[in-house]
Short mmCIF file of C-alpha atoms and ligand atoms in Angstrom, two decimals:
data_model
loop_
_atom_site.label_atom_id
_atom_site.label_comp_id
_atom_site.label_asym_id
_atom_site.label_seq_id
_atom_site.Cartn_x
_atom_site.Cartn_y
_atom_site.Cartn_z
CA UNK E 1 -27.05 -18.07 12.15
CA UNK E 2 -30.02 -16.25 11.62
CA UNK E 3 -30.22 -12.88 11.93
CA UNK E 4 -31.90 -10.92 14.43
CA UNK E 5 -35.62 -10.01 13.95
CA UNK E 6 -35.57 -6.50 16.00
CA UNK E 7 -33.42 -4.98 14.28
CA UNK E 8 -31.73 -4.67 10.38
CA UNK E 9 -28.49 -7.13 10.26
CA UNK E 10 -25.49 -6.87 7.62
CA UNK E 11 -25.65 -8.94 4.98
CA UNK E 12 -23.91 -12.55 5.70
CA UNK E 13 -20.05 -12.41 5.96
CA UNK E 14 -20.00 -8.66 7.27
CA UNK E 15 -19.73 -9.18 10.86
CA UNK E 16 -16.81 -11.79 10.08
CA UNK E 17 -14.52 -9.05 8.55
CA UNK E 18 -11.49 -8.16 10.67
CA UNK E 19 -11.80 -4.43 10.69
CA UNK E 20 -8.05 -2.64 9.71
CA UNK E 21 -6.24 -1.53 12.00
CA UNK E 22 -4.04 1.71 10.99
CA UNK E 23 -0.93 2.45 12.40
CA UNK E 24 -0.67 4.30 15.65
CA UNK E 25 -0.16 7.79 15.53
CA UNK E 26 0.68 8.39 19.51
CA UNK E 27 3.67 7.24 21.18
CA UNK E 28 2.92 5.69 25.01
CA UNK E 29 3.18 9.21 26.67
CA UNK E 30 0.66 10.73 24.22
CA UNK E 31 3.38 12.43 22.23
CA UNK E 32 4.12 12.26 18.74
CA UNK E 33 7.76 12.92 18.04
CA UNK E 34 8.51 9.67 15.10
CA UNK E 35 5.53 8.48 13.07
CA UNK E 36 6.99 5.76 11.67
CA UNK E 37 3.87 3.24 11.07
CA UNK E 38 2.09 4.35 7.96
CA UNK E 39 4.57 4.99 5.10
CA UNK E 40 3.85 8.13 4.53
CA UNK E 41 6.71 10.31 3.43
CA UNK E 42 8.63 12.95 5.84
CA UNK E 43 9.11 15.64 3.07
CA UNK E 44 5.00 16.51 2.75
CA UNK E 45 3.32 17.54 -0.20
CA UNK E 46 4.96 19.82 -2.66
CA UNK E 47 4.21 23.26 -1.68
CA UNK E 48 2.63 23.84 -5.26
CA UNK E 49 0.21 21.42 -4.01
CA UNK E 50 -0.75 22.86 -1.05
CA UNK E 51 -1.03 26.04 -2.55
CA UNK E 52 -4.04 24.38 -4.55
CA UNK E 53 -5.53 23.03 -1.92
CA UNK E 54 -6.12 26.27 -0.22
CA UNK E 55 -6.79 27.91 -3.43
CA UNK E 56 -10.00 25.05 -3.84
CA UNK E 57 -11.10 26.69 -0.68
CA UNK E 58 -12.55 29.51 -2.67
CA UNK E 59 -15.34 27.14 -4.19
CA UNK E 60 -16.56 24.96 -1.61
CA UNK E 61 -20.22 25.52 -2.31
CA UNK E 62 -19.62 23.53 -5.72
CA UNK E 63 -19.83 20.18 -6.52
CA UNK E 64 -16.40 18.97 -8.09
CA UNK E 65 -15.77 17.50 -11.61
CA UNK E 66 -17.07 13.78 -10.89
CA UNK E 67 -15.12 12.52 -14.06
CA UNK E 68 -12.07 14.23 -12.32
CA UNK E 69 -11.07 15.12 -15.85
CA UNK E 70 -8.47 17.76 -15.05
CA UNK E 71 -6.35 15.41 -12.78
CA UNK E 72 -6.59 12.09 -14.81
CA UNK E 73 -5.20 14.42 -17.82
CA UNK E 74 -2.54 15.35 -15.59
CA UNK E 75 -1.94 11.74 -14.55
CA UNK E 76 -1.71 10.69 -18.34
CA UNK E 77 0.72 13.21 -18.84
CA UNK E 78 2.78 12.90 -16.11
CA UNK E 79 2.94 8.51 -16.82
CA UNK E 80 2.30 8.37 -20.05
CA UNK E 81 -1.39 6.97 -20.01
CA UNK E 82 -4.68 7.63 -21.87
CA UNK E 83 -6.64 9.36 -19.46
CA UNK E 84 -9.94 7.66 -20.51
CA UNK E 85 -8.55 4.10 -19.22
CA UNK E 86 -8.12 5.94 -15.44
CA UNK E 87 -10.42 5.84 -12.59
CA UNK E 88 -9.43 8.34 -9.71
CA UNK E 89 -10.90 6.82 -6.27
CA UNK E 90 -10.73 8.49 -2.51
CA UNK E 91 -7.51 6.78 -2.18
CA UNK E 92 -6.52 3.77 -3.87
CA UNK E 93 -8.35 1.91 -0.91
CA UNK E 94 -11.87 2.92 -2.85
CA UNK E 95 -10.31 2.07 -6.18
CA UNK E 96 -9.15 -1.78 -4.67
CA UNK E 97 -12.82 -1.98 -2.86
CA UNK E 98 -14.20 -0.39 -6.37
CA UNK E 99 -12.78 -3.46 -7.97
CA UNK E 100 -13.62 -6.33 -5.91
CA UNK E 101 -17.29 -4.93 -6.02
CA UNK E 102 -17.09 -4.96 -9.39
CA UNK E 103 -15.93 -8.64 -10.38
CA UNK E 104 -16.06 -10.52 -7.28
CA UNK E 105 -19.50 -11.73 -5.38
CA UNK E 106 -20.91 -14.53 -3.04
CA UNK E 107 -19.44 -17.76 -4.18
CA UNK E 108 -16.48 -16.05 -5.82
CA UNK E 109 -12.83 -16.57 -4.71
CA UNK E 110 -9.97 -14.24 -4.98
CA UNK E 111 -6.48 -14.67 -3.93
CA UNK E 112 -3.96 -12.34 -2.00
CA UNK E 113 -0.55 -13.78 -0.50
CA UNK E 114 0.13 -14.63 2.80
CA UNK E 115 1.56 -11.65 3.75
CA UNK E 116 -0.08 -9.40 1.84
CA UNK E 117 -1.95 -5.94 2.34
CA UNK E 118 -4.73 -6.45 4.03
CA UNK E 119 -6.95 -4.55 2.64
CA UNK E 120 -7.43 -7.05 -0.10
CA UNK E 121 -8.79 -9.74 2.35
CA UNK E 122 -11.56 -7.29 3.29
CA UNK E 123 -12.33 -5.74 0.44
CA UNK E 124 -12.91 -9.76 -0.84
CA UNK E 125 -15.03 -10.53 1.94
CA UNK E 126 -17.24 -7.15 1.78
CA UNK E 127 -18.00 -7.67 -1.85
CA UNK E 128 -19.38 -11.53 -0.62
CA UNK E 129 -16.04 -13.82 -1.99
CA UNK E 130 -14.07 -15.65 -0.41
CA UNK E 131 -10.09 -14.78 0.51
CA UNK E 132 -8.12 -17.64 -0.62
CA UNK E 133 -4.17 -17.63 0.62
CA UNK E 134 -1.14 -17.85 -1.48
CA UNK E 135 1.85 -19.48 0.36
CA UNK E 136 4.82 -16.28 0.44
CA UNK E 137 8.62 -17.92 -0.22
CA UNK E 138 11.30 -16.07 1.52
CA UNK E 139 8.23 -13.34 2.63
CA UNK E 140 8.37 -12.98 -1.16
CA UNK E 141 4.97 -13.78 -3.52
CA UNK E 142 5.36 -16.61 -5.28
CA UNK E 143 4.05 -17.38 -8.71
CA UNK E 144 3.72 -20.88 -8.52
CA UNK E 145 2.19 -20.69 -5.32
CA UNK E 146 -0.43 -18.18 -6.52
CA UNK E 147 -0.76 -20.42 -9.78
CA UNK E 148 -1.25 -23.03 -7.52
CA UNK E 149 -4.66 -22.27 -5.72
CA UNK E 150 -6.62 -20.75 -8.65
CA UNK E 151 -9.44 -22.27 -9.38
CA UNK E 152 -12.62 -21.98 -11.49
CA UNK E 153 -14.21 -19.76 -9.11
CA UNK E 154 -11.36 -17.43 -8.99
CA UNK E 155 -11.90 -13.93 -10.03
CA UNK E 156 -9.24 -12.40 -9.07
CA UNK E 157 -5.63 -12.35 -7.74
CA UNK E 158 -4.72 -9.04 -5.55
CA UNK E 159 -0.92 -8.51 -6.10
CA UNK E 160 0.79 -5.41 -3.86
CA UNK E 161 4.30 -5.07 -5.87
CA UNK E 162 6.61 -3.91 -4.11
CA UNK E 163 4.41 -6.14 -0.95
CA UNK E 164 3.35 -4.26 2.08
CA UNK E 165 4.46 -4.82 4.75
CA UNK E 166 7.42 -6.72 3.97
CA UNK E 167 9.06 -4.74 0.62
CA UNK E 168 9.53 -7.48 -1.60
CA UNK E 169 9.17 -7.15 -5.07
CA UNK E 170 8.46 -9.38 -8.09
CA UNK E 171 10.19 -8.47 -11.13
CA UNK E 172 8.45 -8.01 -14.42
CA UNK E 173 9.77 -11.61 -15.85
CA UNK E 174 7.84 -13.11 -12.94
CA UNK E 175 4.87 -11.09 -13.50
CA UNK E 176 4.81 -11.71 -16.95
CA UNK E 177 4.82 -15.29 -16.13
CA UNK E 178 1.64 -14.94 -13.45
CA UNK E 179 -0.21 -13.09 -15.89
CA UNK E 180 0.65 -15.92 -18.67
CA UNK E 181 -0.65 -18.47 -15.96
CA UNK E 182 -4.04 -17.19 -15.01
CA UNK E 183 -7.29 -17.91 -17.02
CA UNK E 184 -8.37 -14.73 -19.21
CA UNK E 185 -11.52 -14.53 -17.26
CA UNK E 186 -9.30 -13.80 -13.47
CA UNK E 187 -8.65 -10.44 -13.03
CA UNK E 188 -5.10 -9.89 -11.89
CA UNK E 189 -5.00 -6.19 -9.62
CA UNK E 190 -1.20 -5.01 -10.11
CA UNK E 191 -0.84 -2.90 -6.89
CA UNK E 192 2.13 -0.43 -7.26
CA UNK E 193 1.71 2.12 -4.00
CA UNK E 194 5.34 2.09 -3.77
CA UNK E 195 6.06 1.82 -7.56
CA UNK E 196 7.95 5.34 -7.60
CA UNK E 197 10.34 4.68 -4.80
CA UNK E 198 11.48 1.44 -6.55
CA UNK E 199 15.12 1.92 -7.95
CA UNK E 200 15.45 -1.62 -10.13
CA UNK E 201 15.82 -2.56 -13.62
CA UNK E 202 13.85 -5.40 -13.40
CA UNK E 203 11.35 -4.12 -12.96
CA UNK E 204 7.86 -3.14 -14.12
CA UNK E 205 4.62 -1.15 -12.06
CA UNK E 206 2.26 -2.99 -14.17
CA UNK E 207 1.64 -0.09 -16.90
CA UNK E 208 3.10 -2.57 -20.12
CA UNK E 209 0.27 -5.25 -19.10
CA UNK E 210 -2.53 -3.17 -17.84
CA UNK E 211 -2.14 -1.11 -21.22
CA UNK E 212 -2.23 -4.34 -22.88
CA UNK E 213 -4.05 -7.41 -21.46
CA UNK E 214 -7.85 -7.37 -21.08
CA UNK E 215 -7.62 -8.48 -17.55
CA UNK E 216 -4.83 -7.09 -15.82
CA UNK E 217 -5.83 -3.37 -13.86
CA UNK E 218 -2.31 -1.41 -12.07
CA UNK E 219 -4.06 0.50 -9.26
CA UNK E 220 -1.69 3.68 -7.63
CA UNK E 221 -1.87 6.52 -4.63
CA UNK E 222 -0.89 10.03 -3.99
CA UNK E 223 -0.60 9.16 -1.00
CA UNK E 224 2.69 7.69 -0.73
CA UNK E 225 5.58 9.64 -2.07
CA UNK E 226 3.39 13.01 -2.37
CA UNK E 227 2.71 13.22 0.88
CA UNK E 228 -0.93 13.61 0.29
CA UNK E 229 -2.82 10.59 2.05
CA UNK E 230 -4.75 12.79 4.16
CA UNK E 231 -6.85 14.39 0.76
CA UNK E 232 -7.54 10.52 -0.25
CA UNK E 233 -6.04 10.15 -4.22
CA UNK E 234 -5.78 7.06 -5.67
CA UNK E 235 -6.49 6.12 -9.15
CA UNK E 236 -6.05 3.07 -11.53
CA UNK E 237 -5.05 2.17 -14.56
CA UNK E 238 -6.55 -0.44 -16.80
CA UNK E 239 -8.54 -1.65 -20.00
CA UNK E 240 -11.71 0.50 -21.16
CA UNK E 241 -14.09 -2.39 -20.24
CA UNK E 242 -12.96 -2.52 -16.31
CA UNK E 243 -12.92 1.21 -16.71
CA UNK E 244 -16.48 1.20 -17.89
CA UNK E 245 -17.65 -1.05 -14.87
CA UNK E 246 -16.19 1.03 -12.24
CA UNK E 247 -17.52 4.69 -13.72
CA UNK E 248 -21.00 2.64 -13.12
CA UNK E 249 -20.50 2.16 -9.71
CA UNK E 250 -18.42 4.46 -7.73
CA UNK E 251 -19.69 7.51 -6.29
CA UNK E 252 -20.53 10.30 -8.93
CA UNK E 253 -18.41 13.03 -6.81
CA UNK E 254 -16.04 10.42 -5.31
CA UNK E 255 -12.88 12.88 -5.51
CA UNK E 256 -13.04 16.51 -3.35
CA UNK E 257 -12.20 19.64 -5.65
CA UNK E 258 -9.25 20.35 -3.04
CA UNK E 259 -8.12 16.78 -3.66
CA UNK E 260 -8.50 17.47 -7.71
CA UNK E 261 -5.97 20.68 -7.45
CA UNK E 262 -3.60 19.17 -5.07
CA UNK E 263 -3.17 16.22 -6.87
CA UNK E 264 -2.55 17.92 -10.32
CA UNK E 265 -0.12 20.41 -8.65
CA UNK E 266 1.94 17.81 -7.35
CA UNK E 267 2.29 16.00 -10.42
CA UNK E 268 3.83 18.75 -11.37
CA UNK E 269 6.71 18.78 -8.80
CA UNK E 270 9.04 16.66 -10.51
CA UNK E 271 11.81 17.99 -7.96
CA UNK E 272 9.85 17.21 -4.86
CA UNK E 273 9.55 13.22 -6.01
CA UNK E 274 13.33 13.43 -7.13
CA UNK E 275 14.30 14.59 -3.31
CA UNK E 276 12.46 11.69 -1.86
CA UNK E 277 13.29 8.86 -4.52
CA UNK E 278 17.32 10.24 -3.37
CA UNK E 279 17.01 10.64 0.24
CA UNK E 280 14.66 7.01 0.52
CA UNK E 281 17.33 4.77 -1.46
CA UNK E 282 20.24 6.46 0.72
CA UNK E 283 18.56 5.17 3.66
CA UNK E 284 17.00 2.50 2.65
CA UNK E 285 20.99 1.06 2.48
CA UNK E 286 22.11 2.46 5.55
CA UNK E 287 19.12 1.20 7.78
CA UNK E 288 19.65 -2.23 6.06
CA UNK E 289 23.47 -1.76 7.22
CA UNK E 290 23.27 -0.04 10.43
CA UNK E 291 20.19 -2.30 11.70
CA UNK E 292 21.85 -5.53 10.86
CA UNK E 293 25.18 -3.88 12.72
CA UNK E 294 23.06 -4.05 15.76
CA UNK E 295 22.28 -7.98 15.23
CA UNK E 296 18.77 -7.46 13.97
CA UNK E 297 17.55 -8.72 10.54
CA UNK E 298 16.31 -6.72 8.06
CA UNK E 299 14.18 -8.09 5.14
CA UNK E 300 15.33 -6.11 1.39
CA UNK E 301 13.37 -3.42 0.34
CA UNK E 302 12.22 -1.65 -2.28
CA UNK E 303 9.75 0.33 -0.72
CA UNK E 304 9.86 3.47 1.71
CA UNK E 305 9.79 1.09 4.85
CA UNK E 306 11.89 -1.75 6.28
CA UNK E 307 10.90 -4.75 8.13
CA UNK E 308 13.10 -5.67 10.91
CA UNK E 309 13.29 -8.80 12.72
CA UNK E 310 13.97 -9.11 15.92
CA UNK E 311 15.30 -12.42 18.61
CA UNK E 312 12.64 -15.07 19.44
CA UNK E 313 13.90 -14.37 23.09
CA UNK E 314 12.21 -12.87 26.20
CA UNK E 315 12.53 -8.86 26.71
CA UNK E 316 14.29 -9.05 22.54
CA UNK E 317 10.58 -9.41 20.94
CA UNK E 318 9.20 -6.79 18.43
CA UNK E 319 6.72 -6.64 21.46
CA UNK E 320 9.48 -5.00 23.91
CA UNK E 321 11.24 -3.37 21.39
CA UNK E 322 8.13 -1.84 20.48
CA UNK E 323 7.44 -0.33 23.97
CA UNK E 324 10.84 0.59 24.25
CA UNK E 325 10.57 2.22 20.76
CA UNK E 326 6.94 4.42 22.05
CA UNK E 327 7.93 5.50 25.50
CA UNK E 328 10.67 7.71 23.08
CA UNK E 329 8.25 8.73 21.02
CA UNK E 330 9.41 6.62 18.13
CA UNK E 331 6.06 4.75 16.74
CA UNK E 332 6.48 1.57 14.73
CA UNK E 333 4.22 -0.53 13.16
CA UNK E 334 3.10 -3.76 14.96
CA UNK E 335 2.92 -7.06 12.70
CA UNK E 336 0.76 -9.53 14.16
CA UNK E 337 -2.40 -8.92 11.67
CA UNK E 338 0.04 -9.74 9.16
CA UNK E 339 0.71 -12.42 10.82
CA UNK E 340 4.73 -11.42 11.71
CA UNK E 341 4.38 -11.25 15.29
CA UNK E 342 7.93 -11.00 16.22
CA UNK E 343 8.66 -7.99 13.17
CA UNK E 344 8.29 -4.31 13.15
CA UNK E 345 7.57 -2.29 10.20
CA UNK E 346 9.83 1.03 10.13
CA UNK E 347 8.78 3.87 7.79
CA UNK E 348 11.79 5.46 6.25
CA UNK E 349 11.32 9.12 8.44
CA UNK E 350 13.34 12.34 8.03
CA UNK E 351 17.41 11.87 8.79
CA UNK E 352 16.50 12.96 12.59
CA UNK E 353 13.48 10.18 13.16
CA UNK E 354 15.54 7.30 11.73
CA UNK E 355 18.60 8.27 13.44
CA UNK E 356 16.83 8.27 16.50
CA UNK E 357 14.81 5.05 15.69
CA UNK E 358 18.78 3.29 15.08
CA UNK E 359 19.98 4.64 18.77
CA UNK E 360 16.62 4.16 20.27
CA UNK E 361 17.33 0.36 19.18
CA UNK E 362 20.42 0.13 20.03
CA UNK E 363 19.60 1.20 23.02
CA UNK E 364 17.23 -1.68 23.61
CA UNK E 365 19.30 -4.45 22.87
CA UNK E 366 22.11 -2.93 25.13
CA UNK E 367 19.81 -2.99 28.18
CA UNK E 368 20.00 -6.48 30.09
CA UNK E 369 17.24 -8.80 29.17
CA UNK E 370 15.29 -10.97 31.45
C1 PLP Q 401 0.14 -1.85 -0.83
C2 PLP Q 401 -0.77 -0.73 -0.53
N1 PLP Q 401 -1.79 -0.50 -1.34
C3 PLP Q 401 -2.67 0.51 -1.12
C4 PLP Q 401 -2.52 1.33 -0.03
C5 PLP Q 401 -3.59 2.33 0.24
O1 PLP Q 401 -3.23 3.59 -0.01
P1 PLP Q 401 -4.28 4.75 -0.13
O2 PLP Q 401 -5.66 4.23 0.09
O3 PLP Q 401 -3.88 5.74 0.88
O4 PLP Q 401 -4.13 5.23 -1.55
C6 PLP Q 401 -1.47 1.14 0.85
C7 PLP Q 401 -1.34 2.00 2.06
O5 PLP Q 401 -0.70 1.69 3.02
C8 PLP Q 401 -0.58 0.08 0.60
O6 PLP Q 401 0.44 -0.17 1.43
#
């Protein structure tokens, strides 16, 4: 189609891009009592790092370190990185859109799974490519499945592991073994959001290859386990060359000051992560158990969230249990973009919001369906 003459059109592809849709933040009634639909963590930012943030309020008027030198230190202290191989982003949204601006362009494929976050698909299409769909086994990525559709225009495979929205993890063997498979000119993006709340021997964030391989980048988020997704942190990890590109194109001042202090401060908190990493893997078992004691299935996770399935039959649908769910204030997140219509995504909350989110379904499945 041609675009219109009367007035400036986006560039071809734009318009076909499936804007995200975050999770709701108001139950039915316009109350908020349960946020349960973004995975962000109950506990909130250590206080050290809110004490920063209103401490950066003192300096407004300046511009902040655009090399964000003070927090990438503290990021290669706290992991154990060289801070010149990190980029910080405003959230590790910019740093995935950083990337796919940076290797992938009209003509260009790049692959994400079929369940994947789906951020990747748009952050494909804005940079020009094309999305290209790796088959999930078991709502699991699959390896051979990824291995599968590469081709010679493939620039890049998008990995989230552990997956949003369904939890599944690879572990490092199977990594190893993508990363063996691809050609040394795709870029494989190792996306560990949920990397700290993992509790498994097998496996691996992505730190080992990004430090090592020339085309593997581990991209990570403060805004996750501490509780700071409304200042925008994300950063990556990955090998001077990559790092190079993306210092050329992101935004000179891309991270606030506040954001700079907060995020170093709660680094710091080693006690604050420890509380969460506990209280998450106690109820990560106990929803798995008590949700599946109510009939409903639960898919294994190693992330801050479950996905629960629910009956294919009428008034048992993720749809009804969903409106159930709101008009108590309990807010889940709705599946269909992800193409799991009949699944609800439940953020692991405080003790009170997932006890209630456990009656409030019981609840529903005791009332009479149609
Ligand atoms: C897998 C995954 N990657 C990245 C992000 C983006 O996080 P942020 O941009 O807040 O750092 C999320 C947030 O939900 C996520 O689930």
């Amino acid at each position: 189609m041609n675009p219109p003459a009367h007035r400036p059109a986006p560039r071809a592809g734009i318009l076909d891009i499936a804007p995200y849709v975050p999770g709701r933040s108001k139950a039915a009634n316009g109350v908020r009592l349960h946020k349960l639909s973004s995975n962000e963590t109950p506990f909130g930012p250590s206080p050290a790092a809110i004490e920063a943030y209103r401490a950066a309020a003192d300096s407004l008027a300046l511009y902040p370190d655009g090399a964000a030198t003070a927090l990438r230190a503290a990021i290669g202290s706290a992991y154990g990185l060289n801070p010149e191989r990190i980029v910080c982003g405003a959230g590790s949204d910019e740093v995935l859109n950083l990337i796919a601006h940076a290797y992938i362009g009209p003509g260009d494929e790049a692959i994400h799974t079929e369940h994947g976050f789906l951020v990747y698909p748009i952050a494909i299409r804005a940079a020009g490519g094309t999305p290209v769909v790796a088959k999930e086994t078991a709502l699991t990525a699959d390896v051979d499945a990824i291995l599968r559709v590469v081709s010679s225009g493939t620039r890049a495979v998008f990995l989230a592991n552990p997956n949003n929205p369904t939890g599944t993890y690879l572990p490092f063997t199977e990594i190893r073994r993508l990363h063996k498979g691809l050609p040394a000119s795709t870029l494989l993006v190792l996306d560990a959001a949920y990397a700290e709340y993992v509790r498994r021997n097998d496996y691996e964030s992505g730190i080992e290859l990004a430090a090592t391989a020339d085309n593997v980048v581990m991209t990570r988020t403060f805004s996750k386990i501490y509780g700071l997704a409304g200042l925008r942190i994300g950063w990556c990890y990955g090998p001077a060359h990559l790092i190079d590109a993306l210092n050329r194109i992101r935004g000179p001042f891309n991270l606030s000051a506040p954001a700079i202090a907060a995020g170093v401060a709660a680094l710091k908190d080693r006690a604050h992560l420890e509380k969460s990493v506990a209280h998450n893997d106690a109820w990560l078992s106990r929803l798995a158990s008590e949700i599946a004691a109510l009939g409903l299935r639960v898919t294994p996770s190693v992330g801050n969230f479950v996905l629960i399935h629910f009956p294919d039959r009428s008034g048992r649908r993720a749809a009804d249990a969903d409106a159930h769910l709101m008009q108590q204030g309990i807010i889940l997140r709705r599946m269909e973009a992800y193409g799991l219509p009949n699944a609800l995504r439940m953020t692991i909350g405080s003790d009170a919001a997932n006890q209630a989110t456990i009656a409030a379904l019981g609840d529903f499945l005791a009332v009479k369906a149609d």
